[in-house]
Coordinates of C-alpha atoms in Angstrom, one line a residue:
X318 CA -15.2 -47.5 -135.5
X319 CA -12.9 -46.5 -132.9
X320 CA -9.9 -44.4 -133.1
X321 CA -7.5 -47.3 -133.5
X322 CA -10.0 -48.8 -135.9
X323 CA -10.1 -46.3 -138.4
X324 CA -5.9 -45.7 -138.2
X325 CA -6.1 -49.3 -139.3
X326 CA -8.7 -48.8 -142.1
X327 CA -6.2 -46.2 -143.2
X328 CA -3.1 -48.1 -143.5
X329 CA -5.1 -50.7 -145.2
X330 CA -6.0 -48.1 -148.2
X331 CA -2.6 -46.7 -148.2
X332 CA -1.0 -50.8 -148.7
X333 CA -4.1 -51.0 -151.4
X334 CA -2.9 -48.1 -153.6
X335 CA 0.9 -49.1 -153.3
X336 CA -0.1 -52.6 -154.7
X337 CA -1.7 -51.0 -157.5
X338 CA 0.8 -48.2 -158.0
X339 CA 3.0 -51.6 -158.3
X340 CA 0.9 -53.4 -160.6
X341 CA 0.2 -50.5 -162.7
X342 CA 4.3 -50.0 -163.0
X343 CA 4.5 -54.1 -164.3
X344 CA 1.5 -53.7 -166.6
X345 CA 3.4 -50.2 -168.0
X346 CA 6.8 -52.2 -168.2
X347 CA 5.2 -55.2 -170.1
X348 CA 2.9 -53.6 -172.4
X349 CA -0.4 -54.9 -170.9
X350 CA -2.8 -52.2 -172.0
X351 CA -5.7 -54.4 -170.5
X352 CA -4.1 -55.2 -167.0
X353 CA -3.2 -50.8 -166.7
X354 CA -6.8 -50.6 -168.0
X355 CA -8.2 -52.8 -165.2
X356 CA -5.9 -51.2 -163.2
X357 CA -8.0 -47.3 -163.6
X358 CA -11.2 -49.5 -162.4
X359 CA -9.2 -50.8 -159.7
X360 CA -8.7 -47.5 -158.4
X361 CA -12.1 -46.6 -157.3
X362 CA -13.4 -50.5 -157.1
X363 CA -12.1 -50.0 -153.1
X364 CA -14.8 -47.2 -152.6
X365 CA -17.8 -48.8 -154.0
X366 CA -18.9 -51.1 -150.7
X367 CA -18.1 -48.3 -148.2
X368 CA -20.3 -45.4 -150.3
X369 CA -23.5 -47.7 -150.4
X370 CA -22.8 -47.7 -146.6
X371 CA -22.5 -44.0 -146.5
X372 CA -25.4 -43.5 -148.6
X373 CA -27.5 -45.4 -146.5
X374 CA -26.7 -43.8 -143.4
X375 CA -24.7 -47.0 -141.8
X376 CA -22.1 -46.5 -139.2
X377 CA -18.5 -47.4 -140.5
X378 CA -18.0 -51.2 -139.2
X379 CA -14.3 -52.3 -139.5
X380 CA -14.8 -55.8 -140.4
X381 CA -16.7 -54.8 -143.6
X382 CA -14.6 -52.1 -144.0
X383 CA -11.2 -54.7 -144.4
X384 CA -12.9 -57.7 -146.0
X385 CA -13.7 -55.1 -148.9
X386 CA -10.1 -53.8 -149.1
X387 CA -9.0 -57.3 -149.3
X388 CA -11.3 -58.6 -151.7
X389 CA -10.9 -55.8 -153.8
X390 CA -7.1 -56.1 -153.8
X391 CA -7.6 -59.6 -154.7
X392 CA -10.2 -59.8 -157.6
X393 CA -8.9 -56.3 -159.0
X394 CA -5.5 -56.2 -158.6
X395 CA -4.3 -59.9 -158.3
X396 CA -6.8 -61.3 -160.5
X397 CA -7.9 -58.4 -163.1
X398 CA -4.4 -57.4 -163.7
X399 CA -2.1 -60.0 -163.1
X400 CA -4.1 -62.5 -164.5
X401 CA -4.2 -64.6 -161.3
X402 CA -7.9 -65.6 -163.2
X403 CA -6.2 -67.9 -164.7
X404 CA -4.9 -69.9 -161.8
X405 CA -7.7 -72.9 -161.4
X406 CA -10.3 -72.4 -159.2
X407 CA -9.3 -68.6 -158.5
X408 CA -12.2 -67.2 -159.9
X409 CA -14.4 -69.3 -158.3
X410 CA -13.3 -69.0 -154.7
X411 CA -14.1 -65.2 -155.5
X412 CA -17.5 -65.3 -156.5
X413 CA -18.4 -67.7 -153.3
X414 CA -16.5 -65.5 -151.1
X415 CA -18.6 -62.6 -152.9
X416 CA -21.8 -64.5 -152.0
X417 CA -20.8 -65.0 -148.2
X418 CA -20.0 -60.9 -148.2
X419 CA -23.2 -59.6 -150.2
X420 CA -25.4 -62.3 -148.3
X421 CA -24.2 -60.8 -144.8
X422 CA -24.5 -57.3 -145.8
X423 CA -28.1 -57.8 -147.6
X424 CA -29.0 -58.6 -143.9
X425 CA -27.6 -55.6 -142.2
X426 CA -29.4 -53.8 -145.3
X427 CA -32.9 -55.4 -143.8
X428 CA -31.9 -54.6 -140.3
X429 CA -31.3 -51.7 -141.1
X430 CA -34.8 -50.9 -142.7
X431 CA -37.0 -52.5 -139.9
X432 CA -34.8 -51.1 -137.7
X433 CA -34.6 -54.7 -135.7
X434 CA -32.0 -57.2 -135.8
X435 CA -34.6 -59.8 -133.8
X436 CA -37.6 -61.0 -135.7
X437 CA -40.1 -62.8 -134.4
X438 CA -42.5 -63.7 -136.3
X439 CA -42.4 -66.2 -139.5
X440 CA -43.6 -63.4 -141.9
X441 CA -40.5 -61.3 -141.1
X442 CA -38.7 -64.3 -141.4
X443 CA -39.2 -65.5 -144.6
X444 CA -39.1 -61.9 -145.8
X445 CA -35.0 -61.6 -144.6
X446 CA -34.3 -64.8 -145.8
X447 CA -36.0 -64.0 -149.4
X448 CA -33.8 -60.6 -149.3
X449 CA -31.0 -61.5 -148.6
X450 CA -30.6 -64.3 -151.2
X451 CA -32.6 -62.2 -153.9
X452 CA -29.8 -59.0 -152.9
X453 CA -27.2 -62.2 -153.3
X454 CA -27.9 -63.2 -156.3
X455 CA -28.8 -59.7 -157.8
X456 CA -25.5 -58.7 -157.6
X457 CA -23.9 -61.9 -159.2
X458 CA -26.1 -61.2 -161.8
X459 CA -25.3 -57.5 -162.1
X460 CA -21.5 -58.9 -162.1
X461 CA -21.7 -61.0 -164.8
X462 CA -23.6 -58.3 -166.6
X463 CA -20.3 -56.2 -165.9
X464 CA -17.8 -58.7 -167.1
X465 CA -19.7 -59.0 -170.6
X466 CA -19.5 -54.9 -171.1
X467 CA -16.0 -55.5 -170.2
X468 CA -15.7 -58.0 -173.2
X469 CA -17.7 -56.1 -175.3
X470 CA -16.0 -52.3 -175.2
X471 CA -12.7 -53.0 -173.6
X472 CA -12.0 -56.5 -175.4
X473 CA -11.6 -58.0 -172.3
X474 CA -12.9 -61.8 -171.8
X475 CA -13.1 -62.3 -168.3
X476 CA -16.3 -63.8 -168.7
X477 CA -14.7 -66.5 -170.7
X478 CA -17.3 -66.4 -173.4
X479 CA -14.6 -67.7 -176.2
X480 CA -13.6 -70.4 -174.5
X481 CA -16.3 -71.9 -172.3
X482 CA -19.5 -69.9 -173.7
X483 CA -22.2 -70.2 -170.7
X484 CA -20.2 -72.5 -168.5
X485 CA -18.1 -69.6 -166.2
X486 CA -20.8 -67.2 -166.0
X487 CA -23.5 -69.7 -164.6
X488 CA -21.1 -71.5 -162.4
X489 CA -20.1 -68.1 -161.6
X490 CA -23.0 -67.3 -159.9
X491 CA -24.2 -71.2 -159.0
X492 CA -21.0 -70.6 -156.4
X493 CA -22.1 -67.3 -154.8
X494 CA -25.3 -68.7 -154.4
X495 CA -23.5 -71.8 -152.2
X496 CA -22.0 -68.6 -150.4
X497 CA -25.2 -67.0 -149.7
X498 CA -26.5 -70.4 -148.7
X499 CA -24.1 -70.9 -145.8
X500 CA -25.0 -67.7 -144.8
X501 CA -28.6 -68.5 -144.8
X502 CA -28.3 -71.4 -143.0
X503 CA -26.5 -69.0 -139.8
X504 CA -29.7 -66.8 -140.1
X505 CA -31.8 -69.8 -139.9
X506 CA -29.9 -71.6 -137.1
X507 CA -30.1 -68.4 -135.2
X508 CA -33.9 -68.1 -135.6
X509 CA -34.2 -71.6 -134.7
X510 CA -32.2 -71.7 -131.3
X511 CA -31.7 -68.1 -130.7
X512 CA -28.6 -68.5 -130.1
X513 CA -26.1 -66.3 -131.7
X514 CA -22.7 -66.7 -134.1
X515 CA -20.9 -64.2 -135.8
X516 CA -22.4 -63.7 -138.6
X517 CA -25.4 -62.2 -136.3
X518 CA -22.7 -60.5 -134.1
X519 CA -21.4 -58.7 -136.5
X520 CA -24.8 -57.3 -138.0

């Protein structure tokens, strides 16, 4: 990232942990235990995509770097503590913007480890498209396997086991697959023609 880059990464952050320091105020000032809770997961939630990157050895890229601030504001602080999870449809336009996001980075993850962004050959082919979509759906998976915990230590049912039983956890992830799908299809075009878009572009 350039210098202008990063001065925008860090206003973004500083915007995040207002919003919270908001929401965690309304939560205090209306007794929701579970919503201030959410809100102490919230707080390092905004850290998680950027230190797989670091760990990895990745160079900062902006575009991943805002598109996880804002979708950690959203799904933490909009929709974990302010119950915006209950608006129809929110949850759900989450987890498929989830699977566009974990699709993408899944293929800068195999770029990164053959050290290529242009493959060739049908093996190497087949092998990105199978990683990317097993990576996809990995971490729905792993997600859902959160939101349980979450309903069975902290009492909180955001996997809507109550009141829908297995229908919001497979559709859950039945949506990020669609997301990872359309992402496919971008890796597939571009193998096809050769000709680049921006999901390429931007790995």
């Amino acid at each position: 990232m350039n210098s202008k880059e990063k001065k925008l990464v860090k206003i973004s952050y500083i915007i995040y942990y207002l919003l919270l320091i908001t929401a965690m105020i309304y939560c205090y000032l209306n007794h929701n235990n579970n919503g201030m809770m959410m809100g102490l997961m919230a707080s390092f939630t905004c850290f998680l995509v950027p230190l797989i990157l670091k760990i990895l050895g990745f160079k900062s890229v902006f575009e991943i770097y805002i598109i996880n601030i804002i979708f950690a504001a959203i799904a933490s602080i909009l929709g974990s503590m302010l119950g915006a999870y209950s608006i129809p449809f929110f949850d759900k336009i989450l987890h498929f913007s989830s699977g566009l996001f974990i699709t993408e980075l899944a293929y800068m993850i195999f770029c990164y480890f053959k050290k290529k962004i242009d493959f060739k050959t049908n093996d190497e082919r087949k092998l990105a498209i199978l990683f990317i979509n097993a990576c996809n759906m990995l971490v729905a998976v792993y997600w859902e396997f959160f939101e349980y915990f979450c309903l069975i230590f902290l009492n909180n049912d955001a996997i809507r086991h109550y009141t829908t039983g297995v229908h919001d956890t497979i559709t859950d992830m039945l949506v990020a697959c669609l997301g990872g799908f359309i992402i496919t299809s971008r890796v597939v075009h571009y193998y096809r023609t050769n000709k680049s878009n921006y999901w390429i572009r931007l790995v």
